[in-house]
Short mmCIF file of C-alpha atoms and ligand atoms in Angstrom, two decimals:
data_model
loop_
_atom_site.label_atom_id
_atom_site.label_comp_id
_atom_site.label_asym_id
_atom_site.label_seq_id
_atom_site.Cartn_x
_atom_site.Cartn_y
_atom_site.Cartn_z
CA MET A 21 -149.56 -198.95 77.85
CA LYS A 22 -150.26 -195.93 80.02
CA VAL A 23 -153.19 -196.28 82.42
CA PRO A 24 -154.10 -193.08 84.29
CA PHE A 25 -155.34 -193.40 87.87
CA LEU A 26 -158.49 -191.47 86.97
CA ASP A 27 -159.91 -190.40 83.58
CA LEU A 28 -162.73 -187.87 83.94
CA GLN A 29 -162.40 -186.78 80.28
CA ALA A 30 -163.31 -190.31 79.15
CA HIS A 31 -166.24 -190.33 81.59
CA HIS A 32 -167.65 -187.00 80.40
CA ALA A 33 -167.02 -187.26 76.63
CA PRO A 34 -170.15 -189.30 75.77
CA LEU A 35 -172.28 -187.09 78.08
CA ARG A 36 -170.88 -183.79 76.93
CA ALA A 37 -173.78 -182.60 74.73
CA GLU A 38 -176.34 -183.49 77.41
CA ILE A 39 -174.31 -181.77 80.14
CA ASP A 40 -173.73 -178.63 78.02
CA CYS A 41 -177.49 -178.45 77.50
CA ALA A 42 -178.20 -178.88 81.23
CA ILE A 43 -175.73 -176.10 82.13
CA ALA A 44 -177.25 -173.81 79.46
CA GLN A 45 -180.67 -174.28 81.08
CA VAL A 46 -179.30 -173.11 84.44
CA ILE A 47 -177.73 -170.05 82.80
CA ASP A 48 -180.96 -169.23 80.98
CA ALA A 49 -182.98 -169.60 84.19
CA GLY A 50 -180.40 -167.70 86.27
CA ALA A 51 -180.90 -170.26 89.06
CA PHE A 52 -177.34 -170.49 90.37
CA ALA A 53 -177.51 -170.87 94.18
CA GLY A 54 -179.88 -173.63 95.24
CA GLY A 55 -183.17 -173.35 93.33
CA PRO A 56 -185.17 -175.64 91.04
CA PHE A 57 -182.28 -177.62 89.52
CA VAL A 58 -181.07 -178.57 93.00
CA ALA A 59 -184.64 -179.42 94.10
CA ASP A 60 -185.11 -181.70 91.07
CA PHE A 61 -181.83 -183.47 91.78
CA GLU A 62 -182.80 -183.88 95.45
CA ARG A 63 -186.04 -185.62 94.43
CA GLU A 64 -184.22 -187.90 91.99
CA PHE A 65 -181.42 -188.78 94.38
CA ALA A 66 -183.86 -189.55 97.23
CA ALA A 67 -185.80 -191.81 94.85
CA TYR A 68 -182.58 -193.50 93.71
CA CYS A 69 -181.56 -194.19 97.32
CA GLY A 70 -185.08 -195.32 98.24
CA CYS A 71 -185.57 -192.81 101.04
CA GLU A 72 -187.83 -189.86 101.85
CA TYR A 73 -185.51 -186.87 101.67
CA ALA A 74 -182.26 -185.70 100.08
CA ILE A 75 -180.83 -182.28 100.90
CA GLY A 76 -178.22 -180.83 98.53
CA VAL A 77 -175.32 -179.04 100.20
CA GLY A 78 -171.97 -177.54 99.24
CA ASN A 79 -169.78 -180.65 99.63
CA GLY A 80 -169.47 -183.91 101.54
CA THR A 81 -167.84 -182.28 104.55
CA ASP A 82 -170.82 -179.89 104.87
CA ALA A 83 -173.11 -182.93 104.65
CA LEU A 84 -171.40 -184.58 107.63
CA TRP A 85 -171.23 -181.36 109.64
CA LEU A 86 -174.87 -180.40 109.11
CA ALA A 87 -176.07 -183.97 109.77
CA LEU A 88 -174.25 -183.89 113.13
CA LEU A 89 -175.73 -180.47 113.98
CA ALA A 90 -179.20 -181.69 113.01
CA CYS A 91 -178.71 -184.54 115.51
CA ASN A 92 -177.93 -181.91 118.18
CA ILE A 93 -174.31 -182.94 118.55
CA GLY A 94 -172.23 -180.16 120.11
CA ALA A 95 -169.59 -179.13 122.64
CA GLY A 96 -168.65 -181.79 125.15
CA ASP A 97 -170.11 -184.66 123.11
CA GLU A 98 -168.16 -187.60 121.73
CA VAL A 99 -168.75 -189.26 118.36
CA ILE A 100 -167.24 -192.63 117.53
CA THR A 101 -165.70 -193.17 114.08
CA VAL A 102 -162.76 -194.95 112.43
CA PRO A 103 -159.21 -193.67 111.84
CA SER A 104 -159.03 -195.32 108.41
CA THR A 105 -160.91 -192.64 106.49
CA PHE A 106 -160.47 -189.28 104.81
CA MET A 107 -159.77 -186.46 107.29
CA ALA A 108 -163.20 -184.86 106.69
CA THR A 109 -165.07 -187.50 108.73
CA ALA A 110 -163.28 -186.47 111.92
CA GLU A 111 -163.09 -182.77 111.01
CA ALA A 112 -166.89 -182.56 110.81
CA ILE A 113 -167.10 -183.88 114.38
CA THR A 114 -164.56 -181.30 115.53
CA TYR A 115 -166.44 -178.43 113.78
CA CYS A 116 -169.44 -179.19 116.02
CA GLY A 117 -167.30 -178.75 119.11
CA ALA A 118 -167.48 -182.51 119.74
CA THR A 119 -164.55 -184.93 120.03
CA PRO A 120 -163.87 -187.80 117.62
CA VAL A 121 -163.22 -191.12 119.38
CA PHE A 122 -161.79 -193.83 117.18
CA VAL A 123 -162.30 -197.58 116.90
CA ASP A 124 -160.26 -199.84 114.63
CA ILE A 125 -161.49 -201.36 111.37
CA ASP A 126 -162.22 -204.96 110.47
CA GLU A 127 -159.32 -206.77 108.81
CA SER A 128 -161.33 -208.08 105.83
CA THR A 129 -163.80 -205.27 104.98
CA TYR A 130 -161.68 -202.28 106.14
CA THR A 131 -164.79 -200.80 107.77
CA MET A 132 -165.74 -200.17 111.43
CA ASP A 133 -165.37 -203.28 113.61
CA PRO A 134 -168.64 -203.37 115.60
CA ALA A 135 -167.06 -205.62 118.25
CA ARG A 136 -164.82 -202.71 119.30
CA LEU A 137 -167.56 -200.12 119.86
CA GLU A 138 -167.89 -200.98 123.55
CA LEU A 139 -164.23 -199.97 124.10
CA ALA A 140 -164.91 -196.44 122.80
CA LEU A 141 -168.17 -195.85 124.65
CA SER A 142 -168.36 -193.26 127.44
CA SER A 143 -171.08 -191.25 129.18
CA LYS A 144 -170.38 -188.48 126.62
CA THR A 145 -170.94 -190.62 123.52
CA LYS A 146 -173.78 -189.20 121.39
CA GLY A 147 -173.33 -190.76 117.99
CA ILE A 148 -171.46 -193.10 115.64
CA ILE A 149 -170.20 -192.42 112.10
CA PRO A 150 -169.42 -195.67 110.25
CA VAL A 151 -167.53 -195.03 106.98
CA HIS A 152 -168.39 -197.10 103.90
CA LEU A 153 -164.75 -197.09 102.84
CA PHE A 154 -163.76 -197.71 99.21
CA GLY A 155 -167.41 -198.38 98.23
CA GLN A 156 -168.28 -201.18 100.66
CA THR A 157 -170.71 -200.62 103.52
CA ALA A 158 -169.81 -201.23 107.13
CA ASP A 159 -171.60 -204.11 108.87
CA MET A 160 -174.57 -201.91 109.80
CA ASP A 161 -176.87 -204.27 111.76
CA PRO A 162 -174.63 -204.71 114.82
CA ILE A 163 -173.69 -201.01 114.70
CA LEU A 164 -177.37 -199.95 114.59
CA GLU A 165 -178.26 -202.43 117.34
CA PHE A 166 -175.48 -201.06 119.56
CA ALA A 167 -176.62 -197.49 118.90
CA ARG A 168 -180.34 -198.09 119.41
CA ALA A 169 -179.74 -199.82 122.73
CA ARG A 170 -177.91 -196.72 123.98
CA GLY A 171 -179.87 -193.91 122.28
CA LEU A 172 -177.00 -192.91 119.95
CA PHE A 173 -177.34 -191.37 116.49
CA VAL A 174 -175.85 -193.20 113.50
CA ILE A 175 -174.69 -191.02 110.62
CA GLU A 176 -173.27 -192.91 107.65
CA ASP A 177 -170.29 -191.49 105.79
CA ALA A 178 -171.35 -192.71 102.34
CA ALA A 179 -169.04 -190.32 100.45
CA GLN A 180 -167.43 -193.31 98.68
CA ALA A 181 -170.52 -195.51 98.42
CA HIS A 182 -173.08 -194.09 95.96
CA GLY A 183 -175.28 -197.05 95.04
CA ALA A 184 -173.55 -199.54 97.36
CA GLU A 185 -175.93 -201.86 99.21
CA TYR A 186 -176.22 -203.53 102.61
CA LYS A 187 -178.65 -206.48 102.66
CA GLY A 188 -180.49 -205.04 99.67
CA ARG A 189 -180.76 -201.48 101.00
CA LYS A 190 -178.80 -198.52 99.67
CA ALA A 191 -175.85 -197.08 101.58
CA GLY A 192 -176.86 -193.89 103.37
CA THR A 193 -180.42 -194.99 104.17
CA LEU A 194 -179.70 -197.34 107.08
CA GLY A 195 -178.89 -194.93 109.90
CA ASP A 196 -180.48 -191.63 110.96
CA ALA A 197 -178.79 -189.82 108.07
CA GLY A 198 -176.39 -190.65 105.23
CA CYS A 199 -173.80 -188.23 103.88
CA PHE A 200 -172.59 -188.12 100.28
CA SER A 201 -169.84 -186.21 98.51
CA PHE A 202 -170.10 -185.42 94.81
CA TYR A 203 -166.46 -184.37 94.52
CA PRO A 204 -165.56 -184.86 90.82
CA GLY A 205 -163.69 -188.17 91.28
CA LYS A 206 -166.41 -189.91 93.34
CA ASN A 207 -168.66 -192.57 91.76
CA LEU A 208 -171.22 -189.78 91.30
CA GLY A 209 -169.25 -186.59 90.72
CA ALA A 210 -170.25 -182.97 90.08
CA PHE A 211 -168.46 -180.29 88.02
CA GLY A 212 -166.94 -178.84 91.17
CA GLU A 213 -167.93 -179.20 94.82
CA ALA A 214 -171.25 -180.67 95.95
CA GLY A 215 -172.71 -183.02 98.55
CA ALA A 216 -176.00 -184.27 99.99
CA VAL A 217 -177.57 -185.69 103.13
CA VAL A 218 -180.26 -188.37 102.78
CA THR A 219 -182.68 -189.26 105.57
CA ASN A 220 -186.12 -190.65 106.36
CA ASP A 221 -186.43 -188.35 109.38
CA ALA A 222 -188.61 -185.27 108.68
CA ARG A 223 -187.08 -183.36 111.59
CA ILE A 224 -183.49 -183.89 110.36
CA ASN A 225 -184.57 -182.92 106.83
CA GLU A 226 -186.17 -179.68 108.03
CA LYS A 227 -183.26 -178.70 110.24
CA ILE A 228 -180.60 -179.26 107.57
CA ARG A 229 -182.63 -177.23 105.03
CA VAL A 230 -182.66 -174.31 107.48
CA LEU A 231 -179.00 -174.73 108.56
CA ARG A 232 -177.67 -174.81 105.00
CA ASP A 233 -179.26 -171.41 104.28
CA HIS A 234 -178.16 -169.15 107.17
CA GLY A 235 -180.83 -170.50 109.49
CA GLN A 236 -183.56 -168.94 107.34
CA VAL A 237 -187.09 -170.28 107.68
CA ARG A 238 -188.42 -167.54 105.35
CA LYS A 239 -186.51 -164.86 103.50
CA TYR A 240 -184.66 -162.71 106.09
CA ASN A 241 -186.31 -164.60 108.97
CA HIS A 242 -183.57 -166.51 110.79
CA SER A 243 -184.65 -169.03 113.44
CA MET A 244 -181.11 -170.19 114.25
CA ILE A 245 -177.48 -169.52 113.38
CA GLY A 246 -176.77 -171.43 110.20
CA TRP A 247 -174.13 -171.19 107.49
CA ASN A 248 -173.94 -170.98 103.70
CA CYS A 249 -173.91 -174.62 102.58
CA ARG A 250 -176.14 -174.43 99.50
CA MET A 251 -175.52 -176.56 96.42
CA ASP A 252 -174.93 -174.67 93.15
CA GLY A 253 -177.70 -174.84 90.54
CA ILE A 254 -175.16 -175.95 87.93
CA GLN A 255 -174.14 -178.90 90.13
CA GLY A 256 -177.79 -179.91 90.56
CA ALA A 257 -178.29 -179.89 86.79
CA VAL A 258 -175.07 -181.79 86.02
CA LEU A 259 -175.77 -184.34 88.76
CA GLN A 260 -179.21 -185.12 87.29
CA VAL A 261 -177.51 -186.12 84.04
CA LYS A 262 -174.76 -188.09 85.76
CA LEU A 263 -177.11 -189.88 88.21
CA ARG A 264 -178.63 -191.67 85.22
CA GLN A 265 -175.17 -193.20 84.54
CA LEU A 266 -174.43 -194.28 88.11
CA ASP A 267 -175.73 -197.87 88.00
CA ARG A 268 -174.05 -198.51 84.65
CA GLY A 269 -170.78 -197.09 85.98
CA ASN A 270 -170.95 -199.14 89.18
CA ALA A 271 -171.63 -202.33 87.19
CA LEU A 272 -168.53 -201.66 85.08
CA ARG A 273 -166.43 -200.98 88.20
CA ARG A 274 -167.59 -204.34 89.59
CA LYS A 275 -166.65 -206.05 86.31
CA HIS A 276 -163.15 -204.53 86.35
CA ALA A 277 -162.76 -205.44 90.04
CA ALA A 278 -163.68 -209.06 89.20
CA GLY A 279 -160.99 -209.01 86.50
CA TYR A 280 -158.41 -207.75 88.97
CA ASN A 281 -159.54 -210.19 91.68
CA ASN A 282 -159.30 -213.23 89.39
CA ALA A 283 -155.71 -212.40 88.55
CA PHE A 284 -154.57 -211.37 92.04
CA ARG A 285 -156.03 -214.43 93.77
CA GLU A 286 -153.07 -216.33 92.34
CA LEU A 287 -150.48 -214.05 93.93
CA GLU A 288 -149.33 -214.84 97.44
CA THR A 289 -147.80 -211.47 98.25
CA VAL A 290 -150.85 -209.32 97.60
CA ILE A 291 -154.25 -209.29 99.32
CA ALA A 292 -157.13 -208.37 97.00
CA PRO A 293 -160.28 -206.70 98.36
CA THR A 294 -163.18 -208.94 99.36
CA GLU A 295 -166.90 -208.32 99.11
CA ALA A 296 -168.74 -209.14 102.33
CA GLU A 297 -171.72 -211.50 101.95
CA TRP A 298 -174.09 -208.78 103.23
CA GLY A 299 -173.29 -206.22 100.61
CA LYS A 300 -172.74 -204.89 97.15
CA HIS A 301 -169.34 -203.23 96.78
CA VAL A 302 -169.15 -200.37 94.25
CA TYR A 303 -165.35 -200.07 94.18
CA HIS A 304 -164.88 -196.32 94.47
CA VAL A 305 -161.31 -197.37 95.25
CA TYR A 306 -159.72 -200.71 94.36
CA ALA A 307 -157.02 -201.12 97.00
CA LEU A 308 -154.58 -203.99 97.17
CA ARG A 309 -152.71 -204.77 100.37
CA VAL A 310 -149.01 -205.35 99.77
CA PRO A 311 -146.34 -205.50 102.49
CA GLU A 312 -143.74 -204.11 100.01
CA ARG A 313 -146.12 -201.35 98.93
CA ASP A 314 -143.53 -198.72 98.06
CA ALA A 315 -141.56 -201.12 95.82
CA LEU A 316 -144.73 -202.05 93.93
CA LEU A 317 -145.74 -198.38 93.66
CA ALA A 318 -142.35 -197.49 92.15
CA HIS A 319 -142.57 -200.35 89.65
CA LEU A 320 -146.12 -199.43 88.56
CA ASN A 321 -145.23 -195.76 88.18
CA GLU A 322 -142.32 -196.76 85.97
CA ALA A 323 -144.67 -198.91 83.88
CA GLY A 324 -146.99 -195.92 83.37
CA ILE A 325 -149.73 -197.15 85.72
CA GLY A 326 -151.26 -194.40 87.86
CA CYS A 327 -151.69 -195.36 91.53
CA GLY A 328 -152.90 -193.77 94.74
CA ILE A 329 -152.66 -194.39 98.49
CA HIS A 330 -155.88 -194.14 100.52
CA TYR A 331 -154.68 -193.15 103.06
CA PRO A 332 -151.00 -193.03 103.99
CA ILE A 333 -151.57 -191.65 107.52
CA PRO A 334 -154.55 -192.78 109.62
CA VAL A 335 -156.49 -189.87 111.12
CA HIS A 336 -155.52 -190.60 114.76
CA LEU A 337 -151.84 -190.12 113.80
CA GLN A 338 -152.36 -186.87 111.87
CA GLN A 339 -150.47 -183.93 113.32
CA ALA A 340 -153.72 -181.94 113.45
CA TYR A 341 -155.11 -184.47 115.93
CA ARG A 342 -152.03 -184.98 118.11
CA GLY A 343 -153.99 -183.20 120.85
CA LEU A 344 -156.29 -186.22 121.11
CA GLY A 345 -153.32 -188.13 122.47
CA TYR A 346 -153.48 -191.32 120.41
CA GLY A 347 -150.07 -192.91 119.99
CA ARG A 348 -148.70 -195.24 117.35
CA GLY A 349 -149.83 -198.82 118.00
CA THR A 350 -153.32 -197.83 119.21
CA PHE A 351 -155.15 -199.15 116.13
CA ARG A 352 -153.21 -202.05 114.65
CA VAL A 353 -155.33 -202.76 111.58
CA SER A 354 -155.71 -199.11 110.52
CA GLU A 355 -151.99 -198.51 110.96
CA GLN A 356 -150.86 -201.67 109.17
CA THR A 357 -153.22 -201.16 106.22
CA SER A 358 -152.13 -197.52 105.86
CA ASN A 359 -148.63 -198.88 105.20
CA GLU A 360 -149.89 -201.58 102.82
CA PHE A 361 -152.77 -200.10 100.79
CA LEU A 362 -152.11 -199.36 97.14
CA SER A 363 -155.01 -198.12 95.00
CA LEU A 364 -155.05 -199.21 91.35
CA PRO A 365 -156.82 -197.47 88.44
CA MET A 366 -160.59 -197.99 88.85
CA TYR A 367 -163.28 -196.26 86.79
CA PRO A 368 -166.05 -197.41 84.44
CA GLU A 369 -164.18 -196.40 81.27
CA LEU A 370 -161.18 -198.71 81.86
CA SER A 371 -160.77 -200.94 78.82
CA THR A 372 -160.15 -204.69 79.03
CA GLU A 373 -156.64 -203.98 77.66
CA GLN A 374 -155.99 -201.43 80.39
CA VAL A 375 -157.12 -203.85 83.12
CA ARG A 376 -154.83 -206.47 81.55
CA ALA A 377 -151.94 -203.98 81.48
CA VAL A 378 -152.37 -203.20 85.19
CA VAL A 379 -152.56 -206.91 86.05
CA GLY A 380 -149.47 -207.59 83.93
CA ALA A 381 -147.48 -204.83 85.60
CA VAL A 382 -148.43 -206.06 89.09
CA GLU A 383 -147.56 -209.67 88.19
CA GLU A 384 -144.23 -208.56 86.76
CA ALA A 385 -143.40 -206.56 89.87
CA VAL A 386 -144.30 -209.47 92.13
CA ALA A 387 -142.21 -211.86 90.06
CA PHE A 388 -139.11 -209.72 89.53
CA ALA A 389 -138.96 -206.95 92.12
CA ALA A 390 -138.01 -207.38 95.73
CA LEU A 391 -141.53 -208.21 96.79
CA ASN A 392 -140.85 -211.68 98.14
C1 LIG B 114 -164.64 -187.37 99.81
C2 LIG B 114 -164.90 -187.75 101.22
C3 LIG B 114 -165.42 -186.86 102.18
C4 LIG B 114 -165.52 -185.38 101.96
O1 LIG B 114 -166.25 -184.96 100.88
P1 LIG B 114 -165.94 -183.53 100.21
O2 LIG B 114 -167.01 -183.41 99.19
O3 LIG B 114 -164.57 -183.59 99.63
O4 LIG B 114 -166.07 -182.50 101.28
C5 LIG B 114 -165.75 -187.35 103.42
N1 LIG B 114 -165.56 -188.66 103.75
C6 LIG B 114 -165.03 -189.53 102.88
C7 LIG B 114 -164.86 -190.95 103.29
C8 LIG B 114 -164.67 -189.11 101.59
O5 LIG B 114 -164.13 -190.00 100.74
#
């Protein structure tokens, strides 16, 4: 049985008539760049997250960049984040003229290890970006406590954590600002590029609204140098339809993850993901850890199971960041997991048979291939 890594067609098929209708409304209204469909989505997404404001922007990278700018982060500043993330987290820091400073991740949650923050602190540190990797929040209380005691901003990279929770509160609403991506494959995905910042801070909300639209406070009145980071009207309309499916989709992801976990607990050579007691994991990515990752990947590909690797090279070892001067061996957990992570198919529309097929193929590989 073939199991694709992602299946957006299956996700959109039952919503197709509703989405076609939403797109037709945008065309009829001619509201393509920003406008009422984006404003309606912003209100609905803020309400979903349980916070005051949501600001729609062009993509998740814009969200991070503008959130940093709204917190006055600029040249000469340092922002602490993790190397086990998508490149965009660090890039956004660099765009501001600031320098990313990395700390390693925790071995069980794969998110920022708060105990290591002290090692990365300097007189230039202005903020911290914890990443809610794979759909599980970082341990936010000690991170927030560390930041508050030193007057640092906390901007959450929640691009993989739509609807995830930390102690009953939604990812993105715990720090000064939370940044979301609606890239098509995310738990809440647009029909193209889109992103949002959520915040309870009126000043951050105002500043991002101005920054995303060329620094305009009124038409052709520019109070600062901004950029074009508006969300498309079509994305706002599509996201309103898809937001109504988010909780259902996350519940199904959790069910499939439980199915995987039950099977993989029995296997000695693989480490299944764990859900920390503080949170609700929404499994954007279901990543196993396997020392013989490449052998398992080859076996699963042969069996018709689509897999991914998130991410094969930690950010501090990317060629683009060689100028930062981090060598191999600096962040043991991030480096080891980058060699061991293997992402299995994970989306709401997986059938029980497909989950069983993936489990069967992994078990077969562990039993017969050179995994032991
Ligand atoms: C997807 C993603 C981003 C970037 O979002 P885009 O919408 O692709 O710009 C940033 N951080 C993380 C952790 C992501 O997964």
